[in-house]
mmCIF file of C-alpha atoms and ligand atoms in Angstrom:
data_model
loop_
_atom_site.group_PDB
_atom_site.id
_atom_site.type_symbol
_atom_site.label_atom_id
_atom_site.label_comp_id
_atom_site.label_asym_id
_atom_site.label_seq_id
_atom_site.Cartn_x
_atom_site.Cartn_y
_atom_site.Cartn_z
ATOM 1 C CA UNK S 1 -60.173 -96.915 26.220
ATOM 2 C CA UNK S 2 -58.051 -100.250 25.489
ATOM 3 C CA UNK S 3 -57.271 -102.975 27.641
ATOM 4 C CA UNK S 4 -53.601 -103.007 29.244
ATOM 5 C CA UNK S 5 -53.218 -106.082 26.528
ATOM 6 C CA UNK S 6 -54.275 -103.923 24.146
ATOM 7 C CA UNK S 7 -52.472 -101.037 24.571
ATOM 8 C CA UNK S 8 -49.061 -102.996 24.251
ATOM 9 C CA UNK S 9 -49.970 -103.590 20.337
ATOM 10 C CA UNK S 10 -48.398 -101.758 17.859
ATOM 11 C CA UNK S 11 -48.971 -101.581 14.050
ATOM 12 C CA UNK S 12 -46.338 -103.832 12.099
ATOM 13 C CA UNK S 13 -43.856 -101.831 10.112
ATOM 14 C CA UNK S 14 -45.388 -101.883 6.769
ATOM 15 C CA UNK S 15 -48.421 -100.671 8.320
ATOM 16 C CA UNK S 16 -46.122 -97.100 9.840
ATOM 17 C CA UNK S 17 -44.341 -96.687 7.020
ATOM 18 C CA UNK S 18 -47.827 -97.157 5.023
ATOM 19 C CA UNK S 19 -49.096 -94.152 6.943
ATOM 20 C CA UNK S 20 -46.015 -91.966 5.962
ATOM 21 C CA UNK S 21 -46.875 -92.654 1.996
ATOM 22 C CA UNK S 22 -50.405 -91.360 2.676
ATOM 23 C CA UNK S 23 -49.216 -88.389 3.561
ATOM 24 C CA UNK S 24 -46.504 -87.741 0.872
ATOM 25 C CA UNK S 25 -49.343 -88.643 -1.529
ATOM 26 C CA UNK S 26 -51.976 -86.074 0.340
ATOM 27 C CA UNK S 27 -49.212 -83.880 -1.115
ATOM 28 C CA UNK S 28 -49.905 -85.274 -4.599
ATOM 29 C CA UNK S 29 -46.306 -87.378 -4.895
ATOM 30 C CA UNK S 30 -46.851 -90.853 -5.731
ATOM 31 C CA UNK S 31 -43.610 -92.987 -3.861
ATOM 32 C CA UNK S 32 -42.629 -96.403 -5.674
ATOM 33 C CA UNK S 33 -43.013 -99.190 -3.106
ATOM 34 C CA UNK S 34 -40.732 -101.777 -3.081
ATOM 35 C CA UNK S 35 -42.008 -102.084 0.806
ATOM 36 C CA UNK S 36 -44.878 -105.190 0.870
ATOM 37 C CA UNK S 37 -45.016 -108.647 0.584
ATOM 38 C CA UNK S 38 -47.456 -108.840 -2.094
ATOM 39 C CA UNK S 39 -46.610 -110.807 -4.807
ATOM 40 C CA UNK S 40 -48.403 -108.275 -8.283
ATOM 41 C CA UNK S 41 -48.949 -112.197 -10.172
ATOM 42 C CA UNK S 42 -52.462 -113.422 -10.729
ATOM 43 C CA UNK S 43 -54.180 -116.396 -8.612
ATOM 44 C CA UNK S 44 -53.900 -119.039 -11.026
ATOM 45 C CA UNK S 45 -56.873 -119.186 -13.828
ATOM 46 C CA UNK S 46 -57.694 -122.807 -11.930
ATOM 47 C CA UNK S 47 -58.104 -121.807 -9.235
ATOM 48 C CA UNK S 48 -60.144 -118.911 -9.853
ATOM 49 C CA UNK S 49 -62.295 -121.296 -11.822
ATOM 50 C CA UNK S 50 -62.664 -123.338 -8.639
ATOM 51 C CA UNK S 51 -64.067 -121.321 -6.534
ATOM 52 C CA UNK S 52 -66.582 -119.738 -9.205
ATOM 53 C CA UNK S 53 -67.578 -123.306 -9.820
ATOM 54 C CA UNK S 54 -68.203 -123.691 -5.733
ATOM 55 C CA UNK S 55 -69.875 -120.513 -6.055
ATOM 56 C CA UNK S 56 -72.578 -121.496 -8.544
ATOM 57 C CA UNK S 57 -72.758 -125.034 -7.086
ATOM 58 C CA UNK S 58 -74.036 -123.088 -4.056
ATOM 59 C CA UNK S 59 -71.208 -123.663 -1.777
ATOM 60 C CA UNK S 60 -72.394 -120.714 0.764
ATOM 61 C CA UNK S 61 -73.109 -122.350 3.890
ATOM 62 C CA UNK S 62 -71.140 -121.980 7.035
ATOM 63 C CA UNK S 63 -68.194 -124.583 6.987
ATOM 64 C CA UNK S 64 -67.163 -127.402 9.509
ATOM 65 C CA UNK S 65 -65.297 -125.370 11.848
ATOM 66 C CA UNK S 66 -62.078 -127.359 11.484
ATOM 67 C CA UNK S 67 -61.863 -126.605 7.489
ATOM 68 C CA UNK S 68 -63.813 -128.558 4.862
ATOM 69 C CA UNK S 69 -62.973 -131.947 5.079
ATOM 70 C CA UNK S 70 -61.724 -131.936 1.416
ATOM 71 C CA UNK S 71 -59.198 -129.566 2.164
ATOM 72 C CA UNK S 72 -58.008 -131.018 5.036
ATOM 73 C CA UNK S 73 -57.329 -134.030 3.209
ATOM 74 C CA UNK S 74 -55.928 -132.049 0.388
ATOM 75 C CA UNK S 75 -53.602 -130.495 3.023
ATOM 76 C CA UNK S 76 -52.778 -133.915 4.116
ATOM 77 C CA UNK S 77 -51.762 -135.003 0.766
ATOM 78 C CA UNK S 78 -49.697 -131.809 -0.032
ATOM 79 C CA UNK S 79 -47.509 -132.075 3.469
ATOM 80 C CA UNK S 80 -47.030 -135.863 2.473
ATOM 81 C CA UNK S 81 -46.104 -135.145 -1.245
ATOM 82 C CA UNK S 82 -43.700 -132.035 -0.737
ATOM 83 C CA UNK S 83 -43.118 -132.503 2.929
ATOM 84 C CA UNK S 84 -42.748 -136.013 3.988
ATOM 85 C CA UNK S 85 -44.735 -135.856 6.995
ATOM 86 C CA UNK S 86 -47.995 -137.592 7.490
ATOM 87 C CA UNK S 87 -50.990 -136.228 9.197
ATOM 88 C CA UNK S 88 -54.498 -137.191 9.711
ATOM 89 C CA UNK S 89 -57.019 -135.102 8.183
ATOM 90 C CA UNK S 90 -59.379 -135.658 10.691
ATOM 91 C CA UNK S 91 -57.787 -135.013 13.531
ATOM 92 C CA UNK S 92 -54.596 -133.258 12.809
ATOM 93 C CA UNK S 93 -55.338 -130.802 10.361
ATOM 94 C CA UNK S 94 -56.821 -126.855 10.754
ATOM 95 C CA UNK S 95 -57.568 -124.680 8.206
ATOM 96 C CA UNK S 96 -57.500 -121.126 8.932
ATOM 97 C CA UNK S 97 -57.922 -117.728 7.847
ATOM 98 C CA UNK S 98 -54.404 -117.504 6.390
ATOM 99 C CA UNK S 99 -51.442 -118.131 8.694
ATOM 100 C CA UNK S 100 -51.818 -115.114 10.812
ATOM 101 C CA UNK S 101 -55.026 -116.578 11.919
ATOM 102 C CA UNK S 102 -52.735 -119.589 12.297
ATOM 103 C CA UNK S 103 -50.257 -118.239 14.244
ATOM 104 C CA UNK S 104 -52.558 -116.408 16.576
ATOM 105 C CA UNK S 105 -55.075 -119.770 17.250
ATOM 106 C CA UNK S 106 -51.668 -121.898 17.898
ATOM 107 C CA UNK S 107 -50.171 -119.099 20.716
ATOM 108 C CA UNK S 108 -53.486 -118.631 22.157
ATOM 109 C CA UNK S 109 -53.764 -122.449 22.255
ATOM 110 C CA UNK S 110 -50.494 -122.995 23.500
ATOM 111 C CA UNK S 111 -49.424 -119.834 26.134
ATOM 112 C CA UNK S 112 -49.816 -119.399 29.769
ATOM 113 C CA UNK S 113 -49.372 -115.620 31.708
ATOM 114 C CA UNK S 114 -45.239 -114.706 31.451
ATOM 115 C CA UNK S 115 -44.634 -117.731 29.379
ATOM 116 C CA UNK S 116 -41.807 -116.602 26.583
ATOM 117 C CA UNK S 117 -41.741 -117.145 23.205
ATOM 118 C CA UNK S 118 -38.180 -116.974 21.668
ATOM 119 C CA UNK S 119 -38.246 -115.163 17.836
ATOM 120 C CA UNK S 120 -35.628 -114.931 15.885
ATOM 121 C CA UNK S 121 -34.240 -110.987 15.304
ATOM 122 C CA UNK S 122 -34.676 -109.479 12.754
ATOM 123 C CA UNK S 123 -38.516 -110.704 12.934
ATOM 124 C CA UNK S 124 -41.395 -110.844 11.030
ATOM 125 C CA UNK S 125 -42.824 -107.962 13.358
ATOM 126 C CA UNK S 126 -46.404 -109.527 13.246
ATOM 127 C CA UNK S 127 -45.167 -111.808 15.843
ATOM 128 C CA UNK S 128 -44.790 -109.742 18.503
ATOM 129 C CA UNK S 129 -48.553 -108.411 18.642
ATOM 130 C CA UNK S 130 -50.541 -112.591 19.118
ATOM 131 C CA UNK S 131 -47.532 -113.263 21.847
ATOM 132 C CA UNK S 132 -48.605 -109.908 23.679
ATOM 133 C CA UNK S 133 -52.121 -110.796 23.497
ATOM 134 C CA UNK S 134 -51.872 -114.202 25.156
ATOM 135 C CA UNK S 135 -50.203 -112.523 27.869
ATOM 136 C CA UNK S 136 -46.892 -113.688 26.973
ATOM 137 C CA UNK S 137 -43.320 -111.912 26.698
ATOM 138 C CA UNK S 138 -41.280 -112.296 22.592
ATOM 139 C CA UNK S 139 -37.985 -112.890 23.505
ATOM 140 C CA UNK S 140 -35.441 -111.691 20.543
ATOM 141 C CA UNK S 141 -32.701 -114.184 19.493
ATOM 142 C CA UNK S 142 -30.443 -111.345 17.442
ATOM 143 C CA UNK S 143 -28.538 -113.244 14.496
ATOM 144 C CA UNK S 144 -25.217 -112.574 13.302
ATOM 145 C CA UNK S 145 -24.521 -111.320 9.399
ATOM 146 C CA UNK S 146 -22.083 -113.337 8.243
ATOM 147 C CA UNK S 147 -20.473 -113.913 4.813
ATOM 148 C CA UNK S 148 -23.496 -112.002 3.191
ATOM 149 C CA UNK S 149 -26.138 -114.489 5.348
ATOM 150 C CA UNK S 150 -27.982 -113.735 8.692
ATOM 151 C CA UNK S 151 -27.853 -116.834 10.690
ATOM 152 C CA UNK S 152 -28.721 -117.688 14.356
ATOM 153 C CA UNK S 153 -25.557 -119.740 16.141
ATOM 154 C CA UNK S 154 -27.030 -122.602 18.895
ATOM 155 C CA UNK S 155 -25.622 -120.763 21.674
ATOM 156 C CA UNK S 156 -27.908 -117.770 21.033
ATOM 157 C CA UNK S 157 -30.506 -119.792 20.688
ATOM 158 C CA UNK S 158 -29.649 -121.965 23.904
ATOM 159 C CA UNK S 159 -28.643 -118.916 26.273
ATOM 160 C CA UNK S 160 -32.573 -117.264 25.750
ATOM 161 C CA UNK S 161 -33.985 -120.437 27.414
ATOM 162 C CA UNK S 162 -34.594 -119.574 30.571
ATOM 163 C CA UNK S 163 -37.439 -121.485 33.096
ATOM 164 C CA UNK S 164 -40.444 -119.289 31.136
ATOM 165 C CA UNK S 165 -39.798 -120.737 27.705
ATOM 166 C CA UNK S 166 -42.560 -122.462 26.242
ATOM 167 C CA UNK S 167 -42.435 -122.244 22.456
ATOM 168 C CA UNK S 168 -39.441 -121.005 19.483
ATOM 169 C CA UNK S 169 -41.272 -119.783 16.868
ATOM 170 C CA UNK S 170 -39.584 -119.532 13.069
ATOM 171 C CA UNK S 171 -39.930 -118.733 10.047
ATOM 172 C CA UNK S 172 -38.262 -120.628 6.810
ATOM 173 C CA UNK S 173 -37.574 -119.219 4.444
ATOM 174 C CA UNK S 174 -37.042 -116.589 6.685
ATOM 175 C CA UNK S 175 -38.749 -112.772 6.534
ATOM 176 C CA UNK S 176 -37.083 -110.689 6.222
ATOM 177 C CA UNK S 177 -33.822 -111.776 6.144
ATOM 178 C CA UNK S 178 -34.254 -114.546 2.988
ATOM 179 C CA UNK S 179 -32.162 -117.530 5.056
ATOM 180 C CA UNK S 180 -33.457 -120.766 4.551
ATOM 181 C CA UNK S 181 -32.652 -122.788 7.887
ATOM 182 C CA UNK S 182 -30.193 -125.772 6.877
ATOM 183 C CA UNK S 183 -31.080 -129.642 7.682
ATOM 184 C CA UNK S 184 -28.017 -128.775 10.482
ATOM 185 C CA UNK S 185 -29.700 -125.553 12.033
ATOM 186 C CA UNK S 186 -33.383 -127.529 12.114
ATOM 187 C CA UNK S 187 -31.471 -130.441 14.030
ATOM 188 C CA UNK S 188 -29.991 -128.249 16.040
ATOM 189 C CA UNK S 189 -33.124 -126.018 17.063
ATOM 190 C CA UNK S 190 -35.182 -129.716 17.374
ATOM 191 C CA UNK S 191 -32.496 -130.970 20.041
ATOM 192 C CA UNK S 192 -32.725 -127.096 22.134
ATOM 193 C CA UNK S 193 -36.852 -127.915 21.563
ATOM 194 C CA UNK S 194 -36.734 -131.466 23.066
ATOM 195 C CA UNK S 195 -34.022 -130.611 25.908
ATOM 196 C CA UNK S 196 -36.486 -127.698 26.996
ATOM 197 C CA UNK S 197 -39.485 -129.075 26.108
ATOM 198 C CA UNK S 198 -40.779 -126.599 24.067
ATOM 199 C CA UNK S 199 -42.817 -126.219 21.097
ATOM 200 C CA UNK S 200 -41.741 -125.345 17.650
ATOM 201 C CA UNK S 201 -44.172 -123.464 15.734
ATOM 202 C CA UNK S 202 -42.844 -123.409 11.856
ATOM 203 C CA UNK S 203 -44.453 -120.911 9.983
ATOM 204 C CA UNK S 204 -43.333 -121.830 6.329
ATOM 205 C CA UNK S 205 -45.397 -119.516 3.965
ATOM 206 C CA UNK S 206 -42.308 -118.946 1.611
ATOM 207 C CA UNK S 207 -41.615 -122.722 1.595
ATOM 208 C CA UNK S 208 -41.722 -122.738 -2.112
ATOM 209 C CA UNK S 209 -39.790 -119.511 -3.066
ATOM 210 C CA UNK S 210 -36.316 -120.876 -3.016
ATOM 211 C CA UNK S 211 -33.247 -120.173 -5.091
ATOM 212 C CA UNK S 212 -29.734 -121.329 -5.794
ATOM 213 C CA UNK S 213 -30.307 -125.268 -4.763
ATOM 214 C CA UNK S 214 -31.777 -123.962 -1.205
ATOM 215 C CA UNK S 215 -35.020 -126.400 -0.487
ATOM 216 C CA UNK S 216 -36.959 -125.856 2.359
ATOM 217 C CA UNK S 217 -37.050 -128.351 5.334
ATOM 218 C CA UNK S 218 -39.978 -128.678 7.618
ATOM 219 C CA UNK S 219 -38.479 -129.473 11.042
ATOM 220 C CA UNK S 220 -41.561 -131.401 12.040
ATOM 221 C CA UNK S 221 -40.068 -133.839 8.935
ATOM 222 C CA UNK S 222 -36.829 -134.299 11.109
ATOM 223 C CA UNK S 223 -38.514 -137.517 12.934
ATOM 224 C CA UNK S 224 -41.479 -138.555 14.770
ATOM 225 C CA UNK S 225 -40.199 -136.475 18.334
ATOM 226 C CA UNK S 226 -39.994 -133.281 16.533
ATOM 227 C CA UNK S 227 -43.177 -133.665 14.614
ATOM 228 C CA UNK S 228 -45.024 -134.346 17.752
ATOM 229 C CA UNK S 229 -43.758 -130.956 19.543
ATOM 230 C CA UNK S 230 -44.495 -128.846 16.192
ATOM 231 C CA UNK S 231 -46.963 -127.283 14.520
ATOM 232 C CA UNK S 232 -47.012 -126.458 11.199
ATOM 233 C CA UNK S 233 -48.219 -123.150 9.943
ATOM 234 C CA UNK S 234 -48.822 -122.839 6.024
ATOM 235 C CA UNK S 235 -50.944 -120.835 3.990
ATOM 236 C CA UNK S 236 -51.896 -120.315 0.370
ATOM 237 C CA UNK S 237 -50.871 -116.528 -0.050
ATOM 238 C CA UNK S 238 -47.630 -116.706 -1.300
ATOM 239 C CA UNK S 239 -47.580 -120.166 -3.066
ATOM 240 C CA UNK S 240 -50.769 -119.807 -5.063
ATOM 241 C CA UNK S 241 -50.672 -115.576 -4.907
ATOM 242 C CA UNK S 242 -53.631 -115.781 -2.911
ATOM 243 C CA UNK S 243 -52.968 -113.028 -0.309
ATOM 244 C CA UNK S 244 -56.814 -111.589 -0.338
ATOM 245 C CA UNK S 245 -58.316 -114.874 -0.475
ATOM 246 C CA UNK S 246 -57.188 -115.706 3.032
ATOM 247 C CA UNK S 247 -56.511 -119.502 3.435
ATOM 248 C CA UNK S 248 -54.193 -121.362 5.504
ATOM 249 C CA UNK S 249 -54.172 -124.735 7.275
ATOM 250 C CA UNK S 250 -51.805 -125.782 10.305
ATOM 251 C CA UNK S 251 -51.067 -129.323 11.316
ATOM 252 C CA UNK S 252 -49.987 -130.609 14.749
ATOM 253 C CA UNK S 253 -50.859 -133.683 17.032
ATOM 254 C CA UNK S 254 -54.808 -134.175 17.781
ATOM 255 C CA UNK S 255 -54.367 -132.476 21.227
ATOM 256 C CA UNK S 256 -52.764 -129.460 19.860
ATOM 257 C CA UNK S 257 -55.082 -129.036 16.719
ATOM 258 C CA UNK S 258 -58.266 -129.619 18.983
ATOM 259 C CA UNK S 259 -57.081 -126.632 21.291
ATOM 260 C CA UNK S 260 -56.624 -124.213 18.124
ATOM 261 C CA UNK S 261 -60.229 -125.381 17.138
ATOM 262 C CA UNK S 262 -61.581 -123.986 20.101
ATOM 263 C CA UNK S 263 -59.455 -120.665 20.032
ATOM 264 C CA UNK S 264 -60.532 -120.831 16.202
ATOM 265 C CA UNK S 265 -64.137 -121.064 17.109
ATOM 266 C CA UNK S 266 -64.219 -117.618 18.855
ATOM 267 C CA UNK S 267 -62.972 -115.519 15.924
ATOM 268 C CA UNK S 268 -63.601 -117.028 12.461
ATOM 269 C CA UNK S 269 -65.033 -119.904 12.068
ATOM 270 C CA UNK S 270 -62.912 -120.476 8.879
ATOM 271 C CA UNK S 271 -62.965 -118.939 5.429
ATOM 272 C CA UNK S 272 -65.536 -119.179 3.255
ATOM 273 C CA UNK S 273 -66.620 -122.816 1.876
ATOM 274 C CA UNK S 274 -66.152 -121.707 -1.732
ATOM 275 C CA UNK S 275 -62.618 -120.521 -0.887
ATOM 276 C CA UNK S 276 -61.967 -123.776 0.858
ATOM 277 C CA UNK S 277 -63.104 -125.596 -2.300
ATOM 278 C CA UNK S 278 -60.655 -123.978 -4.316
ATOM 279 C CA UNK S 279 -57.651 -123.898 -1.900
ATOM 280 C CA UNK S 280 -58.037 -127.658 -2.212
ATOM 281 C CA UNK S 281 -57.989 -127.407 -5.821
ATOM 282 C CA UNK S 282 -54.983 -125.379 -5.851
ATOM 283 C CA UNK S 283 -53.303 -128.343 -3.397
ATOM 284 C CA UNK S 284 -54.032 -130.923 -5.301
ATOM 285 C CA UNK S 285 -54.037 -129.544 -8.779
ATOM 286 C CA UNK S 286 -51.470 -129.228 -11.218
ATOM 287 C CA UNK S 287 -47.787 -127.424 -9.603
ATOM 288 C CA UNK S 288 -46.168 -126.224 -12.611
ATOM 289 C CA UNK S 289 -48.065 -122.479 -11.783
ATOM 290 C CA UNK S 290 -46.060 -122.294 -8.413
ATOM 291 C CA UNK S 291 -42.651 -123.490 -10.166
ATOM 292 C CA UNK S 292 -43.629 -120.776 -13.182
ATOM 293 C CA UNK S 293 -43.788 -118.273 -9.988
ATOM 294 C CA UNK S 294 -40.389 -119.433 -8.839
ATOM 295 C CA UNK S 295 -39.097 -118.774 -11.829
ATOM 296 C CA UNK S 296 -40.124 -115.636 -12.216
ATOM 297 C CA UNK S 297 -39.021 -114.742 -8.631
ATOM 298 C CA UNK S 298 -35.723 -115.831 -9.729
ATOM 299 C CA UNK S 299 -35.659 -113.200 -12.600
ATOM 300 C CA UNK S 300 -36.725 -110.111 -10.501
ATOM 301 C CA UNK S 301 -34.228 -111.193 -7.625
ATOM 302 C CA UNK S 302 -31.503 -111.704 -10.385
ATOM 303 C CA UNK S 303 -32.505 -108.213 -11.505
ATOM 304 C CA UNK S 304 -32.387 -106.262 -8.191
ATOM 305 C CA UNK S 305 -28.986 -107.914 -7.408
ATOM 306 C CA UNK S 306 -27.683 -106.625 -10.419
ATOM 307 C CA UNK S 307 -29.572 -102.827 -9.863
ATOM 308 C CA UNK S 308 -28.162 -102.581 -6.598
ATOM 309 C CA UNK S 309 -24.249 -103.911 -6.806
ATOM 310 C CA UNK S 310 -21.660 -101.944 -7.141
ATOM 311 C CA UNK S 311 -22.835 -98.829 -4.586
ATOM 312 C CA UNK S 312 -19.320 -97.879 -2.654
ATOM 313 C CA UNK S 313 -21.086 -98.321 0.710
ATOM 314 C CA UNK S 314 -24.286 -100.475 0.315
ATOM 315 C CA UNK S 315 -24.303 -103.926 -1.079
ATOM 316 C CA UNK S 316 -27.248 -106.307 -1.590
ATOM 317 C CA UNK S 317 -27.533 -109.551 0.310
ATOM 318 C CA UNK S 318 -28.279 -112.500 -2.083
ATOM 319 C CA UNK S 319 -31.474 -114.038 -0.728
ATOM 320 C CA UNK S 320 -31.721 -117.957 -0.164
ATOM 321 C CA UNK S 321 -35.514 -118.105 -0.115
ATOM 322 C CA UNK S 322 -38.608 -115.294 -0.114
ATOM 323 C CA UNK S 323 -39.175 -112.256 -1.793
ATOM 324 C CA UNK S 324 -37.220 -109.914 0.068
ATOM 325 C CA UNK S 325 -33.378 -108.843 -0.702
ATOM 326 C CA UNK S 326 -31.465 -107.653 2.080
ATOM 327 C CA UNK S 327 -29.615 -104.291 1.493
ATOM 328 C CA UNK S 328 -26.314 -103.963 4.625
ATOM 329 C CA UNK S 329 -26.153 -99.710 4.334
ATOM 330 C CA UNK S 330 -23.955 -100.323 7.371
ATOM 331 C CA UNK S 331 -21.340 -98.315 5.523
ATOM 332 C CA UNK S 332 -23.727 -95.084 5.052
ATOM 333 C CA UNK S 333 -23.221 -94.715 9.366
ATOM 334 C CA UNK S 334 -26.867 -93.573 9.747
ATOM 335 C CA UNK S 335 -29.832 -95.512 11.050
ATOM 336 C CA UNK S 336 -31.633 -97.303 8.625
ATOM 337 C CA UNK S 337 -34.935 -95.662 9.707
ATOM 338 C CA UNK S 338 -33.069 -92.327 8.515
ATOM 339 C CA UNK S 339 -32.134 -94.146 5.665
ATOM 340 C CA UNK S 340 -35.427 -95.181 5.228
ATOM 341 C CA UNK S 341 -37.070 -91.803 5.740
ATOM 342 C CA UNK S 342 -34.350 -90.207 3.355
ATOM 343 C CA UNK S 343 -35.130 -92.358 0.086
ATOM 344 C CA UNK S 344 -39.295 -92.252 0.901
ATOM 345 C CA UNK S 345 -39.319 -88.153 1.300
ATOM 346 C CA UNK S 346 -36.110 -86.977 -1.155
ATOM 347 C CA UNK S 347 -36.454 -90.337 -3.639
ATOM 348 C CA UNK S 348 -39.775 -91.320 -3.458
ATOM 349 C CA UNK S 349 -39.458 -95.300 -2.811
ATOM 350 C CA UNK S 350 -40.666 -97.167 0.068
ATOM 351 C CA UNK S 351 -38.715 -100.128 1.343
ATOM 352 C CA UNK S 352 -38.796 -101.252 5.288
ATOM 353 C CA UNK S 353 -35.997 -100.201 7.445
ATOM 354 C CA UNK S 354 -34.044 -103.355 8.946
ATOM 355 C CA UNK S 355 -34.786 -101.806 12.921
ATOM 356 C CA UNK S 356 -37.929 -102.187 12.230
ATOM 357 C CA UNK S 357 -37.339 -106.208 12.908
ATOM 358 C CA UNK S 358 -35.304 -105.451 15.970
ATOM 359 C CA UNK S 359 -31.792 -104.254 16.866
ATOM 360 C CA UNK S 360 -30.435 -106.741 14.643
ATOM 361 C CA UNK S 361 -31.743 -105.657 12.498
ATOM 362 C CA UNK S 362 -30.012 -102.599 12.277
ATOM 363 C CA UNK S 363 -27.871 -101.197 8.986
ATOM 364 C CA UNK S 364 -30.123 -103.338 6.504
ATOM 365 C CA UNK S 365 -32.956 -102.286 4.539
ATOM 366 C CA UNK S 366 -35.469 -104.433 3.220
ATOM 367 C CA UNK S 367 -36.480 -104.549 -0.612
ATOM 368 C CA UNK S 368 -39.505 -106.449 -1.725
ATOM 369 C CA UNK S 369 -39.157 -107.528 -5.356
ATOM 370 C CA UNK S 370 -42.812 -109.199 -5.190
ATOM 371 C CA UNK S 371 -43.691 -106.520 -7.407
ATOM 372 C CA UNK S 372 -42.096 -106.397 -10.374
ATOM 373 C CA UNK S 373 -41.990 -105.107 -14.109
ATOM 374 C CA UNK S 374 -41.693 -101.688 -14.633
ATOM 375 C CA UNK S 375 -42.666 -100.561 -10.517
ATOM 376 C CA UNK S 376 -39.312 -102.721 -9.670
ATOM 377 C CA UNK S 377 -37.605 -101.399 -12.543
ATOM 378 C CA UNK S 378 -37.778 -97.318 -11.615
ATOM 379 C CA UNK S 379 -37.863 -98.724 -7.252
ATOM 380 C CA UNK S 380 -34.772 -100.143 -7.923
ATOM 381 C CA UNK S 381 -33.353 -97.262 -9.961
ATOM 382 C CA UNK S 382 -34.601 -94.928 -7.260
ATOM 383 C CA UNK S 383 -32.854 -96.887 -4.326
ATOM 384 C CA UNK S 384 -29.735 -96.506 -6.499
ATOM 385 C CA UNK S 385 -29.875 -93.076 -6.852
ATOM 386 C CA UNK S 386 -31.015 -92.257 -2.997
ATOM 387 C CA UNK S 387 -28.466 -94.557 -1.607
ATOM 388 C CA UNK S 388 -25.908 -92.743 -3.648
ATOM 389 C CA UNK S 389 -26.727 -89.461 -2.784
ATOM 390 C CA UNK S 390 -26.293 -90.060 1.449
ATOM 391 C CA UNK S 391 -23.980 -88.356 2.257
HETATM 392 C C1 LIG K 401 -43.568 -114.763 7.909
HETATM 393 C C2 LIG K 401 -44.596 -114.509 7.177
HETATM 394 N N1 LIG K 401 -46.083 -115.340 7.979
HETATM 395 C C3 LIG K 401 -47.459 -115.103 7.837
HETATM 396 C C4 LIG K 401 -47.658 -114.217 6.665
HETATM 397 C C5 LIG K 401 -49.203 -113.541 6.910
HETATM 398 O O1 LIG K 401 -49.551 -114.546 5.848
HETATM 399 P P1 LIG K 401 -51.120 -114.884 5.696
HETATM 400 O O2 LIG K 401 -51.818 -113.729 4.748
HETATM 401 O O3 LIG K 401 -51.164 -116.497 5.307
HETATM 402 O O4 LIG K 401 -51.991 -114.650 6.609
HETATM 403 C C6 LIG K 401 -46.981 -113.116 6.041
HETATM 404 C C7 LIG K 401 -46.965 -112.303 5.388
HETATM 405 O O5 LIG K 401 -46.588 -110.927 5.045
HETATM 406 C C8 LIG K 401 -45.215 -113.397 6.065
HETATM 407 O O6 LIG K 401 -44.520 -113.225 5.891
#
């Protein structure tokens, strides 16, 4: 029997849909997946070589639980270089097993029983479980779809705050909807956090993947007050096509990082030392691979938008960042989960229904272009055919 806390947990949308995909595969059908946030690009060779070289040097012992100093220094350098924020690698950086571990350690270190965490809806649904595991309550703040962009009005954030609110968990560029929060939007959130003594958890793992002149801004860069109430969470998964390596890092004031370290020591004690050496090489080495990946995602985004434009009752939204495009399917007049099922069962293409990310996502589908080439071309063809067949 699971505990009451574990009893509240649900598989993520991707995992639930994967179960349906496997059932179909067992019947001999091979659906094309436009579902996962999994880059198909290889990890750049100089990073792979750094890992191999570290292994050959025998870097196989337990890591420093805070993260190897070399990687903490590399993360501090990167945060200064790319985000304009200074952190002390000795006390203000924690290396984690992906952003997933960073999010969990931050929430566990921060939350008391009954605390509320404000999350934007549509939400990256994997945020719910660690909030619930910490005995706290997620409170979705609904976005509205305005001029092709999901956005949350400052007044909606304000009216979601209660005496139990403890933190805001945001994600920019925002998975699933593709919005990149502007300086004005972040400044408003910073003001709200200061007024109500909230901590901002800022998940920035898509920071390098932005389009059409949109640029990522970390809330911690807005000024010392907001820096000191922000836990910045990042990882190498998307930026360097390193999802399977499981390396990430967090930055926050020393007291917060100290508490998160205690939490992390109960669960993972950090990524393998040789992977940390390679991660340091990624953060401090040449960054042209990052620009090349961004250009490749931009080409795929353009391909997806062209392939999905001009339908009578469905239209793509151009994402400002990340590698997902939302499709507005409100014109089809059916629940998004029904449309998703029809696309999967009748047209053998997998996407995620917007309702999986909260009620504010109803009427949309999330389409991933993290995978390119024939998978993208064939997936988009099936998607269009399927959507045009829905009556
Ligand atoms: C918004 C967001 N945060 C965190 C993660 C997990 O990142 P990591 O691989 O670093 O654990 C993902 C993965 O898809 C994501 O989309």
